[in-house]
Coordinates of C-alpha atoms in Angstrom, one line a residue:
M1 CA 1.7 -2.8 -34.1
T2 CA 1.4 -6.1 -32.2
Q3 CA -1.1 -9.0 -32.4
N4 CA -4.0 -9.1 -30.0
S5 CA -3.2 -11.5 -27.1
T6 CA -6.1 -14.0 -26.7
P7 CA -8.6 -14.2 -29.6
S8 CA -12.2 -15.3 -29.1
T9 CA -13.4 -18.8 -29.9
T10 CA -14.8 -17.5 -33.1
A11 CA -11.5 -16.0 -34.1
Q12 CA -9.7 -19.2 -33.1
N13 CA -11.8 -21.2 -35.4
A14 CA -12.1 -18.8 -38.3
M15 CA -9.5 -20.8 -40.3
W16 CA -11.6 -23.9 -40.0
G17 CA -15.0 -22.3 -40.9
G18 CA -18.3 -23.7 -39.4
R19 CA -17.3 -27.3 -39.0
F20 CA -16.2 -26.9 -35.4
A21 CA -18.5 -25.4 -32.7
A22 CA -16.0 -25.1 -29.9
G23 CA -12.4 -24.0 -29.7
P24 CA -9.5 -26.3 -28.8
D25 CA -8.6 -26.5 -25.2
A26 CA -5.1 -25.5 -23.9
I27 CA -3.6 -29.0 -24.5
M28 CA -4.8 -29.2 -28.0
Q29 CA -3.6 -25.7 -28.7
A30 CA -0.2 -26.5 -27.3
I31 CA 0.3 -29.7 -29.3
N32 CA -1.2 -28.3 -32.5
A33 CA 0.6 -24.9 -32.7
S34 CA 3.9 -24.7 -34.5
I35 CA 4.5 -20.9 -34.4
G36 CA 7.1 -21.5 -31.7
F37 CA 9.5 -22.9 -34.3
D38 CA 8.1 -22.3 -37.8
Q39 CA 8.3 -18.5 -37.3
R40 CA 11.8 -19.1 -38.7
L41 CA 10.1 -19.5 -42.1
Y42 CA 8.7 -16.0 -42.1
A43 CA 10.9 -14.7 -45.0
Q44 CA 10.3 -17.7 -47.2
D45 CA 6.5 -17.5 -46.4
I46 CA 6.3 -13.9 -47.4
R47 CA 8.4 -14.4 -50.5
G48 CA 6.1 -17.3 -51.6
S49 CA 3.0 -15.3 -50.9
R50 CA 4.2 -12.3 -52.9
A51 CA 5.0 -14.6 -55.8
H52 CA 1.6 -16.2 -55.5
A53 CA -0.2 -12.9 -55.4
A54 CA 1.6 -11.6 -58.5
M55 CA 0.7 -14.8 -60.4
L56 CA -3.0 -14.5 -59.4
A57 CA -3.0 -11.0 -60.8
A58 CA -1.2 -12.1 -64.0
T59 CA -3.7 -14.8 -64.6
G60 CA -6.7 -12.5 -63.9
I61 CA -7.7 -14.4 -60.8
L62 CA -6.9 -11.3 -58.6
S63 CA -7.2 -7.7 -59.5
D64 CA -4.1 -5.7 -60.0
S65 CA -5.1 -3.3 -57.2
D66 CA -5.6 -6.2 -54.7
A67 CA -2.3 -7.8 -55.8
K68 CA -0.5 -4.5 -55.3
A69 CA -2.0 -4.0 -51.9
I70 CA -1.1 -7.6 -50.9
G71 CA 2.5 -7.2 -52.1
E72 CA 3.1 -4.0 -50.3
G73 CA 1.3 -5.1 -47.2
L74 CA 3.5 -8.2 -47.1
L75 CA 6.6 -6.1 -47.2
T76 CA 5.2 -4.1 -44.2
V77 CA 4.7 -7.4 -42.3
L78 CA 8.2 -8.5 -43.2
S79 CA 9.7 -5.2 -41.9
E80 CA 7.7 -5.6 -38.7
I81 CA 9.0 -9.1 -38.1
E82 CA 12.5 -8.2 -38.9
A83 CA 12.3 -5.2 -36.5
G84 CA 10.9 -7.5 -33.8
S85 CA 7.7 -5.5 -33.3
L86 CA 5.2 -8.2 -34.4
Q87 CA 4.2 -10.6 -31.6
F88 CA 3.3 -14.0 -32.9
S89 CA 0.1 -15.6 -31.6
V90 CA -0.1 -19.3 -30.6
A91 CA -3.8 -19.2 -31.2
L92 CA -3.1 -18.6 -34.9
E93 CA -1.1 -21.8 -34.9
D94 CA 1.6 -21.2 -37.5
I95 CA 3.6 -18.6 -39.5
H96 CA 1.2 -18.7 -42.4
M97 CA -1.9 -17.7 -40.4
N98 CA 0.1 -15.2 -38.3
V99 CA 1.3 -13.4 -41.5
E100 CA -2.1 -13.5 -43.1
S101 CA -3.8 -12.2 -39.9
R102 CA -1.4 -9.3 -39.6
L103 CA -1.8 -8.6 -43.4
K104 CA -5.5 -8.3 -42.9
E105 CA -4.9 -5.7 -40.2
V106 CA -2.6 -3.8 -42.5
I107 CA -4.6 -3.8 -45.8
G108 CA -8.0 -5.1 -44.8
E109 CA -10.3 -7.1 -47.0
P110 CA -7.9 -7.8 -50.0
A111 CA -5.9 -10.0 -47.6
G112 CA -8.6 -12.6 -47.7
R113 CA -8.0 -13.2 -51.4
L114 CA -4.4 -14.1 -51.0
H115 CA -5.1 -17.7 -50.2
T116 CA -7.1 -18.3 -53.4
A117 CA -5.9 -21.4 -55.3
R118 CA -3.5 -22.6 -52.6
S119 CA -3.5 -24.5 -49.3
R120 CA -1.4 -24.4 -46.2
N121 CA -0.2 -27.8 -47.4
D122 CA 1.5 -26.5 -50.5
Q123 CA 2.4 -23.3 -48.8
V124 CA 4.4 -24.9 -46.0
A125 CA 6.0 -27.4 -48.5
T126 CA 7.2 -24.4 -50.5
D127 CA 8.4 -22.4 -47.5
F128 CA 10.3 -25.3 -46.0
R129 CA 11.8 -26.2 -49.3
L130 CA 13.0 -22.7 -49.8
W131 CA 14.5 -22.6 -46.3
V132 CA 16.3 -25.9 -46.7
R133 CA 17.6 -24.8 -50.1
D134 CA 19.1 -21.7 -48.4
Q135 CA 20.7 -24.0 -45.8
C136 CA 22.3 -26.1 -48.5
D137 CA 23.9 -22.9 -49.9
A138 CA 25.0 -21.9 -46.4
A139 CA 26.6 -25.3 -45.8
I140 CA 28.4 -25.2 -49.1
T141 CA 29.8 -21.7 -48.2
G142 CA 30.9 -22.9 -44.8
L143 CA 32.5 -26.0 -46.2
Q144 CA 34.5 -24.1 -48.8
A145 CA 35.7 -21.7 -46.1
L146 CA 37.0 -24.7 -44.1
M147 CA 38.6 -26.2 -47.2
R148 CA 40.5 -22.9 -47.8
A149 CA 41.8 -23.0 -44.2
L150 CA 43.0 -26.6 -44.7
L151 CA 44.6 -25.6 -48.0
A152 CA 46.6 -22.9 -46.2
Q153 CA 47.9 -25.5 -43.7
A154 CA 48.6 -28.0 -46.5
E155 CA 50.6 -25.5 -48.5
A156 CA 52.6 -24.3 -45.5
G157 CA 53.5 -27.9 -44.5
A158 CA 53.7 -29.6 -47.9
D159 CA 57.1 -31.2 -47.0
W160 CA 56.8 -31.5 -43.2
V161 CA 56.9 -35.2 -42.3
M162 CA 54.7 -36.8 -39.7
P163 CA 53.6 -40.3 -38.9
G164 CA 50.7 -41.8 -40.9
F165 CA 48.6 -44.2 -38.9
T166 CA 46.5 -47.2 -39.3
H167 CA 44.8 -48.6 -36.2
L168 CA 46.3 -45.5 -34.5
Q169 CA 49.7 -47.3 -34.9
T170 CA 52.6 -45.8 -36.8
A171 CA 52.4 -47.1 -40.4
Q172 CA 54.4 -45.0 -42.8
P173 CA 55.7 -41.4 -42.9
V174 CA 53.4 -39.0 -44.6
T175 CA 53.5 -35.2 -45.0
W176 CA 51.4 -32.7 -42.9
G177 CA 50.2 -31.3 -46.2
H178 CA 49.0 -34.7 -47.4
H179 CA 47.1 -35.2 -44.2
M180 CA 45.4 -31.8 -44.4
M181 CA 44.5 -32.5 -48.1
A182 CA 42.7 -35.7 -47.1
Y183 CA 40.1 -33.6 -45.3
V184 CA 39.9 -31.3 -48.3
E185 CA 38.9 -34.3 -50.4
M186 CA 36.5 -35.5 -47.7
L187 CA 34.8 -32.1 -47.4
S188 CA 34.6 -31.7 -51.2
R189 CA 32.3 -34.8 -51.2
D190 CA 30.1 -33.1 -48.6
V191 CA 29.9 -30.1 -51.0
G192 CA 28.9 -32.4 -53.7
R193 CA 26.2 -34.0 -51.6
F194 CA 24.7 -30.6 -50.6
S195 CA 24.9 -29.5 -54.2
D196 CA 23.2 -32.7 -55.5
A197 CA 20.5 -32.4 -52.8
R198 CA 19.9 -28.7 -53.7
A199 CA 19.5 -29.6 -57.4
R200 CA 17.0 -32.3 -56.7
M201 CA 14.9 -30.2 -54.3
N202 CA 14.7 -27.3 -56.7
E203 CA 11.2 -27.9 -57.8
S204 CA 8.2 -25.9 -56.7
P205 CA 5.2 -27.4 -54.7
L206 CA 3.3 -24.1 -54.9
G207 CA 0.0 -24.5 -56.7
A208 CA -0.5 -28.2 -55.7
A209 CA -3.0 -26.8 -53.2
A210 CA -4.3 -29.2 -50.6
L211 CA -3.4 -32.4 -52.6
A212 CA -5.2 -32.4 -55.9
G213 CA -4.3 -29.1 -57.6
T214 CA -6.8 -26.4 -58.2
S215 CA -9.6 -25.5 -60.6
F216 CA -8.3 -21.9 -60.9
P217 CA -6.3 -21.2 -64.1
I218 CA -3.0 -20.6 -62.2
D219 CA 0.4 -20.5 -63.8
R220 CA 2.7 -22.7 -61.7
H221 CA 5.7 -22.1 -64.0
M222 CA 5.5 -18.4 -63.2
T223 CA 5.6 -18.9 -59.5
A224 CA 8.3 -21.5 -59.8
A225 CA 10.5 -19.1 -61.8
A226 CA 9.8 -16.2 -59.4
L227 CA 11.0 -18.3 -56.5
G228 CA 14.1 -19.5 -58.3
F229 CA 12.9 -23.1 -58.8
D230 CA 13.8 -24.9 -62.0
R231 CA 10.2 -26.1 -62.5
P232 CA 7.0 -26.9 -60.7
M233 CA 6.6 -30.4 -59.2
S234 CA 4.7 -32.7 -61.6
N235 CA 2.4 -34.4 -59.2
S236 CA 0.3 -32.6 -56.6
L237 CA 0.1 -35.5 -54.2
D238 CA 3.9 -35.8 -54.2
A239 CA 4.3 -32.0 -54.0
V240 CA 2.5 -31.7 -50.6
S241 CA 3.7 -34.9 -49.0
D242 CA 7.4 -35.0 -50.1
R243 CA 10.0 -34.4 -47.5
D244 CA 12.9 -36.1 -49.3
F245 CA 14.6 -32.8 -49.6
A246 CA 14.7 -32.5 -45.8
L247 CA 15.9 -36.1 -45.4
E248 CA 18.6 -35.5 -48.0
F249 CA 19.8 -32.4 -46.2
L250 CA 19.9 -34.2 -42.9
S251 CA 21.7 -37.2 -44.4
A252 CA 24.3 -34.9 -46.0
S253 CA 24.7 -33.0 -42.7
A254 CA 25.2 -36.3 -40.8
I255 CA 28.0 -37.4 -43.1
C256 CA 29.6 -34.0 -43.0
A257 CA 29.3 -33.9 -39.2
T258 CA 31.0 -37.3 -39.1
H259 CA 33.9 -35.9 -41.1
L260 CA 34.2 -33.0 -38.7
S261 CA 34.0 -35.3 -35.7
R262 CA 36.8 -37.5 -37.1
F263 CA 39.1 -34.4 -37.5
A264 CA 38.0 -33.1 -34.1
E265 CA 39.1 -36.4 -32.6
E266 CA 42.5 -36.1 -34.2
L267 CA 42.9 -32.5 -32.9
V268 CA 42.1 -33.7 -29.4
I269 CA 44.7 -36.4 -29.7
W270 CA 47.3 -34.2 -31.4
S271 CA 47.0 -31.4 -28.9
S272 CA 47.5 -33.7 -25.9
A273 CA 50.7 -33.7 -23.8
Q274 CA 51.5 -37.2 -25.0
F275 CA 51.5 -36.1 -28.7
R276 CA 52.1 -32.4 -28.9
F277 CA 51.6 -32.4 -32.7
V278 CA 49.6 -29.2 -32.7
A279 CA 48.9 -26.2 -30.5
L280 CA 45.4 -24.9 -30.6
S281 CA 44.8 -21.2 -30.0
D282 CA 43.4 -19.7 -26.8
R283 CA 40.3 -18.7 -28.8
F284 CA 39.2 -22.4 -29.1
T285 CA 40.4 -23.8 -25.8
T286 CA 39.5 -23.5 -22.2
G287 CA 41.2 -23.8 -18.8
S288 CA 40.5 -25.9 -15.7
S289 CA 38.8 -24.5 -12.6
I290 CA 41.4 -26.3 -10.3
M291 CA 44.3 -27.3 -12.6
P292 CA 46.2 -24.2 -13.8
Q293 CA 48.3 -26.1 -16.3
K294 CA 45.3 -27.4 -18.3
K295 CA 44.5 -26.2 -21.8
N296 CA 41.4 -28.2 -22.9
P297 CA 40.4 -28.6 -26.5
D298 CA 36.8 -28.0 -25.7
A299 CA 35.8 -26.7 -29.2
A300 CA 37.1 -29.9 -30.8
E301 CA 35.4 -32.1 -28.2
L302 CA 32.1 -30.3 -28.7
I303 CA 32.4 -30.7 -32.5
R304 CA 33.1 -34.4 -31.9
A305 CA 29.9 -34.6 -30.0
K306 CA 27.7 -32.6 -32.4
I307 CA 27.2 -35.6 -34.7
G308 CA 24.9 -37.1 -32.0
R309 CA 22.4 -34.3 -32.4
I310 CA 22.6 -34.2 -36.2
L311 CA 22.3 -38.0 -36.5
G312 CA 19.5 -38.0 -34.0
A313 CA 17.6 -35.5 -36.1
T314 CA 18.1 -37.6 -39.2
V315 CA 16.8 -40.7 -37.5
A316 CA 13.9 -38.8 -36.0
L317 CA 12.6 -37.5 -39.4
F318 CA 13.1 -40.8 -41.1
T319 CA 10.9 -42.2 -38.3
V320 CA 8.2 -39.6 -38.7
M321 CA 8.0 -40.2 -42.5
K322 CA 8.4 -43.9 -42.7
G323 CA 4.7 -44.9 -42.3
L324 CA 2.8 -41.9 -43.7
P325 CA 0.2 -42.5 -46.4
L326 CA -0.3 -39.9 -49.1
A327 CA -0.8 -37.1 -48.9
Y328 CA -0.4 -34.6 -46.0
S329 CA -0.6 -35.7 -42.4
K330 CA -0.2 -33.6 -39.3
D331 CA 2.8 -35.8 -38.4
M332 CA 4.8 -33.8 -40.9
Q333 CA 4.6 -30.8 -38.6
E334 CA 7.4 -32.7 -36.8
D335 CA 9.7 -32.2 -39.8
K336 CA 11.0 -28.7 -38.9
E337 CA 12.5 -28.7 -35.5
Q338 CA 15.0 -31.5 -36.3
V339 CA 16.1 -29.8 -39.5
F340 CA 16.4 -26.4 -37.8
D341 CA 18.5 -27.8 -35.0
A342 CA 20.7 -29.8 -37.3
A343 CA 21.3 -26.9 -39.6
D344 CA 22.2 -24.6 -36.7
T345 CA 24.5 -27.3 -35.2
L346 CA 26.2 -28.0 -38.5
M347 CA 26.9 -24.3 -39.3
L348 CA 28.3 -23.7 -35.8
A349 CA 30.6 -26.8 -36.0
L350 CA 31.8 -25.7 -39.5
A351 CA 32.6 -22.2 -38.2
A352 CA 34.4 -23.5 -35.1
M353 CA 36.4 -26.0 -37.1
E354 CA 37.5 -23.3 -39.6
G355 CA 38.6 -21.1 -36.8
M356 CA 40.6 -23.9 -35.1
V357 CA 42.3 -24.9 -38.4
R358 CA 43.2 -21.3 -39.2
D359 CA 44.7 -20.7 -35.8
M360 CA 46.4 -24.0 -35.0
T361 CA 50.2 -24.3 -35.1
A362 CA 51.8 -27.6 -36.1
N363 CA 54.8 -28.6 -34.0
R364 CA 57.1 -29.5 -36.9
P365 CA 60.0 -31.0 -34.8
N366 CA 57.6 -33.3 -32.8
L367 CA 55.9 -34.4 -36.0
E368 CA 59.2 -35.3 -37.6
K369 CA 60.5 -37.1 -34.5
A370 CA 57.3 -39.1 -34.3
A371 CA 57.5 -39.9 -38.1
A372 CA 60.8 -41.6 -37.6
S373 CA 59.6 -43.8 -34.7
G374 CA 57.8 -47.1 -34.8
F375 CA 59.8 -48.6 -37.7
S376 CA 57.8 -46.3 -40.1
T377 CA 60.1 -47.0 -43.0
A378 CA 59.8 -50.8 -42.9
T379 CA 57.7 -50.8 -46.1
D380 CA 60.4 -48.7 -47.8
L381 CA 62.9 -51.4 -46.9
A382 CA 60.6 -54.2 -48.3
D383 CA 60.1 -52.2 -51.5
W384 CA 63.9 -51.7 -51.8
L385 CA 64.4 -55.5 -51.5
V386 CA 61.9 -56.0 -54.3
R387 CA 63.5 -53.4 -56.6
A388 CA 67.2 -53.8 -55.8
A389 CA 67.5 -57.4 -54.7
G390 CA 64.8 -58.9 -56.9
L391 CA 63.0 -60.6 -54.1
P392 CA 59.2 -61.4 -54.4
F393 CA 57.3 -59.0 -52.2
R394 CA 56.2 -61.7 -49.8
D395 CA 59.8 -62.8 -49.3
A396 CA 60.8 -59.1 -48.9
H397 CA 58.0 -58.7 -46.3
H398 CA 59.4 -61.6 -44.3
V399 CA 63.0 -60.4 -44.4
T400 CA 61.9 -56.9 -43.3
G401 CA 59.8 -58.4 -40.5
S402 CA 62.9 -60.3 -39.2
L403 CA 64.9 -57.0 -39.3
V404 CA 62.2 -55.2 -37.4
A405 CA 62.3 -57.9 -34.7
L406 CA 66.1 -57.6 -34.5
A407 CA 65.9 -53.8 -34.2
E408 CA 63.2 -54.2 -31.5
K409 CA 65.5 -56.6 -29.6
K410 CA 68.4 -54.2 -29.8
G411 CA 66.3 -51.2 -28.8
V412 CA 67.1 -49.3 -32.0
D413 CA 65.2 -48.2 -35.2
L414 CA 65.8 -49.7 -38.6
P415 CA 68.3 -47.0 -39.8
D416 CA 70.4 -47.7 -36.7
L417 CA 71.1 -51.4 -37.6
T418 CA 74.5 -52.1 -39.0
L419 CA 75.1 -53.4 -42.5
E420 CA 76.2 -56.6 -40.9
D421 CA 72.8 -56.8 -39.1
M422 CA 71.0 -56.2 -42.3
Q423 CA 72.9 -58.9 -44.2
S424 CA 72.3 -61.4 -41.5
A425 CA 68.7 -61.3 -42.7
H426 CA 69.6 -61.4 -46.4
P427 CA 73.0 -61.3 -48.1
A428 CA 71.8 -59.2 -51.0
I429 CA 71.4 -56.1 -48.9
T430 CA 73.9 -53.4 -49.6
S431 CA 74.7 -50.0 -48.0
E432 CA 72.4 -48.5 -50.6
V433 CA 69.5 -49.6 -48.4
Y434 CA 70.1 -46.7 -46.0
S435 CA 69.1 -44.2 -48.7
V436 CA 65.5 -45.3 -48.4
L437 CA 65.3 -45.5 -44.6
G438 CA 65.1 -41.8 -43.9
V439 CA 61.6 -40.4 -43.5
H440 CA 62.2 -37.5 -45.9
N441 CA 63.4 -40.0 -48.5
S442 CA 60.4 -42.1 -47.8
V443 CA 57.8 -39.4 -48.4
A444 CA 59.7 -38.0 -51.4
S445 CA 59.5 -41.4 -53.1
R446 CA 55.7 -41.6 -52.9
Q447 CA 55.3 -40.0 -56.3
S448 CA 52.2 -41.9 -57.5
Y449 CA 49.2 -39.8 -58.2
G450 CA 47.5 -38.8 -54.9
G451 CA 50.6 -39.9 -53.0
T452 CA 52.2 -38.1 -50.0
A453 CA 55.3 -36.8 -51.8
P454 CA 55.6 -33.0 -51.3
D455 CA 55.5 -32.4 -55.1
Q456 CA 52.2 -34.3 -55.3
V457 CA 50.8 -32.4 -52.4
R458 CA 51.6 -29.1 -54.1
V459 CA 49.9 -30.3 -57.2
Q460 CA 46.7 -31.1 -55.3
V461 CA 46.9 -27.8 -53.4
A462 CA 47.2 -25.8 -56.6
R463 CA 44.3 -27.8 -58.2
W464 CA 42.0 -27.1 -55.2
K465 CA 43.0 -23.4 -54.9
E466 CA 42.0 -23.0 -58.6
K467 CA 38.7 -24.8 -58.0
L468 CA 37.8 -22.7 -55.0
A469 CA 38.9 -19.4 -56.5

């Protein structure tokens, strides 16, 4: 059964009682209604209402028969919404009134008792908190799936050499596995942020009513437990006016999207004809309408751009909340669209990045060739001068710099300099120096904890595989 289309003025104002003599005009209705977006809270709204009705019956505020009718009726409404057979009414403003109105059509007079000892203020705070909590769980699941994809790449390429960059200039050789593991670490902090935010938001606003609590003998601990919260919120004013949980979710999403954007930028660069470090699959690339040779990394580019939407949503909600006095203000209706869009955007970006990482193929020969260019083992030469020749590091740095200049002048790389060339910079250099100038020797020597040596990479891969098992 569907909702009636245009209710009368009396029906429009039933929720406000006798205070208002005339109904809102079309503009007021348009700016006031939130059903266009808060209908996404229907499952949380019905879950909260069923917990509230059960508590009202347990405390003797509501009869068992009324509570049973409400509980079963709400399940009917839920099934109608999920089936797409219930049309939402803008005149009823929001998801709460749409659900309650349909419940009344289904079960009649007992539906009017459901709202005893609560307000739409604590109701929406509960619904929204439940929804954001679910999104934290979804984000964690998406992040862990991406981390597993990165682990697979890292394990396969634990000993593949590639250039490590600073300022996008060749710095030192690293391993492909080490580079992949850097993003595993980064994303693990995102998991931590979403987990921390979830733990902090896991308190129930339900029962705070409009702002001051209620005179009915309710059991807020019962409803909190029924909804999976750790406890009820301790201050009714804070309970209805707090949106920290949404701000924390957005903040964690913005940081996470920044990490995805950074990696996306690398994939764009790496897949270019100038680098050819990776090949992205056809599933996550597109062609050109006029240039048949093109294979554009569109998915990576779009992920790179998504941070704009998520960061914009974060700034928008901070701006909404920054000047609101306690307790509830209608401004807070503007809290949901930003969070909904940011959550959708983040989940899409995570899924796309996971797909790209699982499908991409690293070009090992090109990686190794690039790793050996740009005097990438200069630091290894300086370290050897400290260890083998006893030079202070600053002196070793100077000697190495002069040899880099010499190699540059000759148009060769450091390993191509003759021993005579080397000794012209410092007489203590021996043929042993060539053992540290190969890129494989370089990465193998970086055995410090967290270093790029293949053995260290494998240690970290094993640690994370166990944590994510």
